[in-house]
Coordinates of C-alpha atoms and ligand atoms in Angstrom, one line a residue:
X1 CA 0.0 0.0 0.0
X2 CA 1.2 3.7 -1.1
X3 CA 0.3 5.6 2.3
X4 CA -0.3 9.4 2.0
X5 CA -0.5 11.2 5.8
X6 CA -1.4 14.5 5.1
X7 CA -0.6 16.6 8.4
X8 CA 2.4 14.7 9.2
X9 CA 4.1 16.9 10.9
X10 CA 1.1 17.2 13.1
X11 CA 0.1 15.8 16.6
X12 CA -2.2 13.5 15.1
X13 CA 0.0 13.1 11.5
X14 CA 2.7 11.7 13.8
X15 CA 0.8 9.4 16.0
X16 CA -0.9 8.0 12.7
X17 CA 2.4 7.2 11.6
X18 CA 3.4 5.5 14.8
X19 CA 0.2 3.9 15.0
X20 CA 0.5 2.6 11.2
X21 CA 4.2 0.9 12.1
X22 CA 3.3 -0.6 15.4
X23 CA 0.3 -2.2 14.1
X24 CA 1.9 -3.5 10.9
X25 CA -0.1 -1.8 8.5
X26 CA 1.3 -3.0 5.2
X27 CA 2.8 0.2 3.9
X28 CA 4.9 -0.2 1.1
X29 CA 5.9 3.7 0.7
X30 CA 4.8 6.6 2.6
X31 CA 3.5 9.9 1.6
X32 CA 3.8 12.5 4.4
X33 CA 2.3 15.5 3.5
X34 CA 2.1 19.1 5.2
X35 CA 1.9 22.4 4.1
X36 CA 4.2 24.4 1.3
X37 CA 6.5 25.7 4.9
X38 CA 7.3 21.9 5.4
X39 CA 8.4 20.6 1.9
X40 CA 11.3 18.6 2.1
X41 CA 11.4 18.5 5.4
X42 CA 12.2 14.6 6.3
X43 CA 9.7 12.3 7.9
X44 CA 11.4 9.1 9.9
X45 CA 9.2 5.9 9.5
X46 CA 10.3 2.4 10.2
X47 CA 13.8 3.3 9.8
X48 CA 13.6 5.3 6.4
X49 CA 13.5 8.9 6.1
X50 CA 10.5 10.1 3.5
X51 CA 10.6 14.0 2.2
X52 CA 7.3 15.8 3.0
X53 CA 5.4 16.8 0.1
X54 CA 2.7 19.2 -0.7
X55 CA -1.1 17.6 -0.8
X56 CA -0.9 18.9 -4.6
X57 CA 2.6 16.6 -5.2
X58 CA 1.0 13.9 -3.0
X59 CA -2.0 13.4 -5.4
X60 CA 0.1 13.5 -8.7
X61 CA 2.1 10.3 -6.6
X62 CA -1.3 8.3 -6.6
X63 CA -1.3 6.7 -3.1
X64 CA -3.9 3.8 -2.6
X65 CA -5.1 5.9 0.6
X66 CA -4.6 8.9 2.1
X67 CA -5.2 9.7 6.0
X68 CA -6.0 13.6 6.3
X69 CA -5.2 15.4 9.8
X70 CA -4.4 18.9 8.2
X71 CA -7.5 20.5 9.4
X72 CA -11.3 21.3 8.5
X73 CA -9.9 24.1 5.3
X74 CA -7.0 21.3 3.9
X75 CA -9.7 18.5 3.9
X76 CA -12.6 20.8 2.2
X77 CA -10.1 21.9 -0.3
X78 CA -8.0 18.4 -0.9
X79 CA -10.1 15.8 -0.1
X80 CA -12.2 15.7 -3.4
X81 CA -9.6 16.4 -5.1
X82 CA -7.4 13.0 -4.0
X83 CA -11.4 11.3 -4.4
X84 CA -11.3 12.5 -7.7
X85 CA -8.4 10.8 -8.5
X86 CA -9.6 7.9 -7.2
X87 CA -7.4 7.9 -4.0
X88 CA -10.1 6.8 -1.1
X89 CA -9.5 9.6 2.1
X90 CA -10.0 9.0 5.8
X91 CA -10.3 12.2 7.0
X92 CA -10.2 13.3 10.6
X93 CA -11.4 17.0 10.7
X94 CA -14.6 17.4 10.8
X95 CA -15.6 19.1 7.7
X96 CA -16.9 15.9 5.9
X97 CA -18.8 13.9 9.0
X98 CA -22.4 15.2 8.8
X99 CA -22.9 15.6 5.4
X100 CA -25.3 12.8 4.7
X101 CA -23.3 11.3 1.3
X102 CA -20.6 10.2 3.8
X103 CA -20.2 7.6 6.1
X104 CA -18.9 8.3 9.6
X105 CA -17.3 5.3 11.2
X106 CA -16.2 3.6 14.3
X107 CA -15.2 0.3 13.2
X108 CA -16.5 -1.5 16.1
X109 CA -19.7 0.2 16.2
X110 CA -20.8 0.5 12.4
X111 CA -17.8 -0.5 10.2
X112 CA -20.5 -2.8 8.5
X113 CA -21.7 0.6 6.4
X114 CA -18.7 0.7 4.4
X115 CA -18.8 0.0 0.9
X116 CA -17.3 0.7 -2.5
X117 CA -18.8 3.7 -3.3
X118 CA -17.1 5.6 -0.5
X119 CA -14.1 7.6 -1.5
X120 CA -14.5 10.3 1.5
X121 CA -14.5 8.5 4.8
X122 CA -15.2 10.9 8.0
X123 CA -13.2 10.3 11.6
X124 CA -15.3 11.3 14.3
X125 CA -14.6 13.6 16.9
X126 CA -12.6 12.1 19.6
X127 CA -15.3 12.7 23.0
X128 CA -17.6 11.1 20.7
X129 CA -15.5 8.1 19.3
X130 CA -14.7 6.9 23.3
X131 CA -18.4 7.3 24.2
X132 CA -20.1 5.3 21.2
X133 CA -17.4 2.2 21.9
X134 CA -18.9 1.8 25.0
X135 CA -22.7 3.1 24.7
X136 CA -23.0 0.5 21.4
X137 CA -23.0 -2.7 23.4
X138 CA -25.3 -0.9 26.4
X139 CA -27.4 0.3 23.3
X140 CA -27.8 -3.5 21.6
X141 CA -28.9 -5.1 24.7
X142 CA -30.7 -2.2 27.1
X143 CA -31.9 0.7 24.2
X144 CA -31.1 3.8 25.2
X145 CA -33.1 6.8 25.5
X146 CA -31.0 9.9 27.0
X147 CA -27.4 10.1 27.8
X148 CA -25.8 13.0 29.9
X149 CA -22.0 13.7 29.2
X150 CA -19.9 16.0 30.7
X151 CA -16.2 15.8 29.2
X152 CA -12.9 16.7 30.7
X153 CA -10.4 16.8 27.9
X154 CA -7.0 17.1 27.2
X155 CA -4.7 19.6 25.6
X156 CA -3.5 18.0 23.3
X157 CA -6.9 17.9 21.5
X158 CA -6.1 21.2 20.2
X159 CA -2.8 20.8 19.0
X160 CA 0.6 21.5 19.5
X161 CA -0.3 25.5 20.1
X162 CA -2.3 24.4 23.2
X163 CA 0.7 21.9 24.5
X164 CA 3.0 24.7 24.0
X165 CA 0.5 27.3 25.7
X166 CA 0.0 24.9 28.8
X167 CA 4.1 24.2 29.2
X168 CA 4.7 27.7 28.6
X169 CA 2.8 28.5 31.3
X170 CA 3.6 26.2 33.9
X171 CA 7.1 27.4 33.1
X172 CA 6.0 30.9 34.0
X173 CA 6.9 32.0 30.0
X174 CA 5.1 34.4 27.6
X175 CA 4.4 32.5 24.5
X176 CA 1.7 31.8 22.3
X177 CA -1.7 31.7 23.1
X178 CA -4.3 28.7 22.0
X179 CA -7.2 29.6 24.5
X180 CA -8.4 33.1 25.3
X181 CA -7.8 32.1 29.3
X182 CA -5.0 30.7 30.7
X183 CA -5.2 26.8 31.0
X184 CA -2.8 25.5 33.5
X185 CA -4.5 25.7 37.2
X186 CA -7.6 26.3 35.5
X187 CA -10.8 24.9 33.4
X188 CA -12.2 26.1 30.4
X189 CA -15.9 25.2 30.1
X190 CA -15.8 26.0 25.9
X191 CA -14.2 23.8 23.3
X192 CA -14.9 24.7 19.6
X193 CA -17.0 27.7 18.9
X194 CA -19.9 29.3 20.3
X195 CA -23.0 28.7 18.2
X196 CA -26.7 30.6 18.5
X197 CA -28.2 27.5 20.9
X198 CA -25.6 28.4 23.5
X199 CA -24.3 25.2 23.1
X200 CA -20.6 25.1 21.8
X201 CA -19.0 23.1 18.2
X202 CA -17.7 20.4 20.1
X203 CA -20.7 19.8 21.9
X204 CA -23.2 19.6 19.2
X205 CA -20.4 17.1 17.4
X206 CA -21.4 14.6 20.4
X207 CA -25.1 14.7 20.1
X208 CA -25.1 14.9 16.0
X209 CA -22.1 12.4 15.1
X210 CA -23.7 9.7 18.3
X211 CA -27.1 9.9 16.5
X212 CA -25.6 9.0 12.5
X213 CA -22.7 6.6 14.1
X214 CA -25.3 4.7 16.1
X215 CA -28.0 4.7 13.1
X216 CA -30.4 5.9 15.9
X217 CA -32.0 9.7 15.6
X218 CA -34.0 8.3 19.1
X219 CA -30.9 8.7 20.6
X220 CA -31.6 12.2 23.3
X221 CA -28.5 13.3 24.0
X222 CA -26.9 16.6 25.8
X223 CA -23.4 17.6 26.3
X224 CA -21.1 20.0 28.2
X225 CA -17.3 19.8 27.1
X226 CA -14.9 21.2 28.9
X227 CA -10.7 21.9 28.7
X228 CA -8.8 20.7 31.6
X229 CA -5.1 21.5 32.1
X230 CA -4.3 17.0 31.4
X231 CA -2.2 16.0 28.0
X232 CA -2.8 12.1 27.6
X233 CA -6.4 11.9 27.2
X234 CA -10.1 12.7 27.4
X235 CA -12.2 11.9 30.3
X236 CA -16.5 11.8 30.5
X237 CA -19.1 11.3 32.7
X238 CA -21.8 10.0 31.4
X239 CA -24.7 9.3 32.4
X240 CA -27.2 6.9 30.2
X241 CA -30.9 6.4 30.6
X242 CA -32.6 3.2 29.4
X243 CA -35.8 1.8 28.0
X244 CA -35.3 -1.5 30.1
X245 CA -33.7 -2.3 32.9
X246 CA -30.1 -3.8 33.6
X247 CA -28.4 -5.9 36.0
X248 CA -24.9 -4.1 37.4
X249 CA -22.6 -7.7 36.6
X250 CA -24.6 -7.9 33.4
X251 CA -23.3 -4.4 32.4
X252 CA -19.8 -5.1 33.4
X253 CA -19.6 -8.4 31.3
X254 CA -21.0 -6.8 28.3
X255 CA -18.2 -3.8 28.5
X256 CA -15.3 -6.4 29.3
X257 CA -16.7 -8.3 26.2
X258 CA -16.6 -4.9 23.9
X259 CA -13.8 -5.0 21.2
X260 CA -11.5 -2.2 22.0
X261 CA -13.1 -1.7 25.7
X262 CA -10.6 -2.3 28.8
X263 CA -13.1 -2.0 32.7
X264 CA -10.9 -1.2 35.0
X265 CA -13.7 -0.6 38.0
X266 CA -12.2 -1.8 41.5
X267 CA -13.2 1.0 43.3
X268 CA -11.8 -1.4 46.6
X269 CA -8.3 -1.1 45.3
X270 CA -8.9 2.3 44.0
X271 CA -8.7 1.1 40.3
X272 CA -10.5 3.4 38.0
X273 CA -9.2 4.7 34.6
X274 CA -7.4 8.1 34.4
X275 CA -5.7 10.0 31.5
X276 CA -2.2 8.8 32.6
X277 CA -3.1 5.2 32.4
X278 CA -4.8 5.5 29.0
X279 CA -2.2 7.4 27.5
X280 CA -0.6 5.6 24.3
X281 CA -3.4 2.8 24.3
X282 CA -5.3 2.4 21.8
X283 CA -8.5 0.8 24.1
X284 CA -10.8 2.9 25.8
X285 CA -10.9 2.6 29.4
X286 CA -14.5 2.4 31.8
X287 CA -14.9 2.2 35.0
X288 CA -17.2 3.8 38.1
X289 CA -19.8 1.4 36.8
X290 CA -22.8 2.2 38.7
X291 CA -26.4 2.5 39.2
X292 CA -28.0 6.6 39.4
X293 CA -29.6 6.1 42.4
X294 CA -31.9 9.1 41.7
X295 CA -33.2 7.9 38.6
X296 CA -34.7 4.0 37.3
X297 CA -32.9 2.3 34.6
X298 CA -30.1 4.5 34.8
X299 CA -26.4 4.1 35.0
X300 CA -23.4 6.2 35.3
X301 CA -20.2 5.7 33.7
X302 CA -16.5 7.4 33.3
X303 CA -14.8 6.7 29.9
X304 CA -11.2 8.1 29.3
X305 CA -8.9 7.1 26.0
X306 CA -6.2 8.6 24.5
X307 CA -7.6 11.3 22.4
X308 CA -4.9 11.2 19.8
X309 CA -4.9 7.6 20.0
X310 CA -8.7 6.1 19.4
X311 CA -9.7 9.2 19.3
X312 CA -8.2 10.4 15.8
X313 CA -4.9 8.0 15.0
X314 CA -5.9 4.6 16.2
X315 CA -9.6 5.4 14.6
X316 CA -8.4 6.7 11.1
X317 CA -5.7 3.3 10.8
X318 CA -8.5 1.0 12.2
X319 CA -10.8 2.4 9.0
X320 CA -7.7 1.8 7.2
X321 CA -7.6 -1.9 7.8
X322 CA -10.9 -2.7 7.3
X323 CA -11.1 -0.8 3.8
X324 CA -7.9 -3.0 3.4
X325 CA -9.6 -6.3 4.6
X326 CA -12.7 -5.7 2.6
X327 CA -10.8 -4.9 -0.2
X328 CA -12.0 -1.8 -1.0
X329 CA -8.7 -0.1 -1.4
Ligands
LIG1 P1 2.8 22.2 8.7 O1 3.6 21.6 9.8 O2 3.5 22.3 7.4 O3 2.1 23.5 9.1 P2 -1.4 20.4 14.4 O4 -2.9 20.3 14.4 O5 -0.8 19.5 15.3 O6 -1.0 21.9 14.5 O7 -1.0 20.0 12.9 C1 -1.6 20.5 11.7 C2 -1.0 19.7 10.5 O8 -1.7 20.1 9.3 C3 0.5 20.0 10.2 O9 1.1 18.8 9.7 C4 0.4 21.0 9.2 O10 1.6 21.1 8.3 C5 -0.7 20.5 8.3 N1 -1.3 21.6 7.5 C6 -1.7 22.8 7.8 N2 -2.1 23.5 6.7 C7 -1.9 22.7 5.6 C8 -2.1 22.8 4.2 N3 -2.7 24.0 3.7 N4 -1.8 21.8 3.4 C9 -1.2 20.7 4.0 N5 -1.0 20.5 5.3 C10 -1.4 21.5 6.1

């Protein structure tokens, strides 16, 4: 396989490309791509050094795929484009996810939608990708109605601007600003922009990309994201309503049966999953598995993953393989 990353140079670019060699994924050459500032610039992967190239020069190279992480404007600009010449994209900004002529995938939740006629596939946004792993199996056996989730999430979400503004800070340096409030010592409850609901970006990606990944508009769901001062993942609470009710060890065994879910819930020996633990796995981690005691047929959960990881990296490879496996690509 001809590999094309385009934001290589990235956060995300460069865990895809970490994530591509330590799962194997059969690249033959690689194509990382960046901006016109990075050309030439050398790439390192498995031992070889590759020359970064513009997305222009990538598609004139023909890759088999390309995985985009170059932003929202590079992907509405140079996706269709590499689609055009027949190059399938898995793209992880959000400019292609709800638009209903693309499919927006999680392998172990709906990687059954893909077919041959998509050339444009759509990453979701990481909060969302963590919460559907675990909600799908919940959703199979219990149907839910309403979920609650309040996120906690990392820096490194943002890019490298915010892991620069949050080191500069705790350094007690001047530097360059990725928030409009200082982030270490503090929390940020606004992630993406505002828009007229009151609701921010971020959080109406969770309740619109849940609904089309789960195939289920009956879905209710509400949302409050949040920055936290924390680089190696995103932690949620969330809080799911049901249509029938569930048994507590029933619950457990369905999320320690999930593919790509690890429970680590032994509240006795004070085992619960935190950002430092999840960083550089590609699983998602739940635990506080428990009943709402105000409410019937209710549970509350807290989900953290690496955010660069399954949340955008691991994802995009993991569509990857299974384009490769069913041979479309
Ligand atoms: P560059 O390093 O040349 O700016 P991050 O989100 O971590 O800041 O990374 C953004 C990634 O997107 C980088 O690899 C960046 O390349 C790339 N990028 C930004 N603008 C473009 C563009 N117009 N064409 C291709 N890649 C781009």
């Amino acid at each position: 396989m001809k590999v094309a990353v385009v934001g290589a140079t990235g956060l995300v670019g460069s865990e895809i490309l970490t994530v591509l060699a330590e799962r194997n994924f059969p690249v033959t050459e690689l194509i990382p791509v960046a901006s016109e500032r990075s050309k030439g610039k050398e790439i390192e992967f498995k031992g070889k050094k590759y020359k970064v190239v513009t997305p222009a020069e990538a598609i004139a190279l023909q890759p088999d795929v390309a995985l985009f992480s170059a932003g929202g404007g590079t992907s509405t600009e140079y996706a269709p484009q590499f689609a055009e010449a027949g190059i399938t994209v898995v793209d992880n900004s959000s400019a292609w996810r709800m638009d209903p002529t693309k499919k927006l995938v999680v392998p172990e939740v709906n990687g059954e939608v893909l077919s041959k006629e998509d050339k444009i596939i759509a990453n979701p946004n990481c909060s969302t990708i963590q919460m559907v792993v675990v909600l799908q199996p919940l959703h199979a056996k219990y149907k839910i109605k309403r979920v609650v989730v309040s996120t906690y999430q990392s820096v490194t979400g943002t890019g490298v601007k915010a892991v620069n503004q949050l080191m500069d800070e705790r350094a007690g340096k001047d530097g360059e600003k990725a928030y409009p409030y200082q982030i270490d010592l503090n929390v940020i409850p606004h992630i993406d922009v505002f828009q007229d609901n009151g609701y921010t970006k971020e959080e109406m990606k969770m309740i619109q990309e849940t609904n089309k990944i789960m195939g289920d508009d009956s879905i209710r769901v509400t949302a409050t994201t949040v920055r936290i001062p924390v680089m190696g993942g995103h932690s949620e609470a969330v809080n799911i309503e049901f249509e029938n009710d569930f048994d507590l060890a029933q619950v457990r065994q369905l999320l320690a049966e999930q593919e790509g879910v690890i429970v680590v819930d032994d509240p006795a020996n004070l085992q619960y999953p935190m950002p430092k633990d999840a960083h550089g796995k590609d699983e998602v981690l739940v635990g506080r598995i428990r009943r709402d005691e105000s409410q019937d047929k209710t549970l509350n959960l807290w989900v953290v993953a690496d955010n660069l990881r399954k949340g955008a990296a691991t994802n995009a490879v993991q569509i990857a393989e299974l384009l490769l496996k069913k041979r479309l690509i």
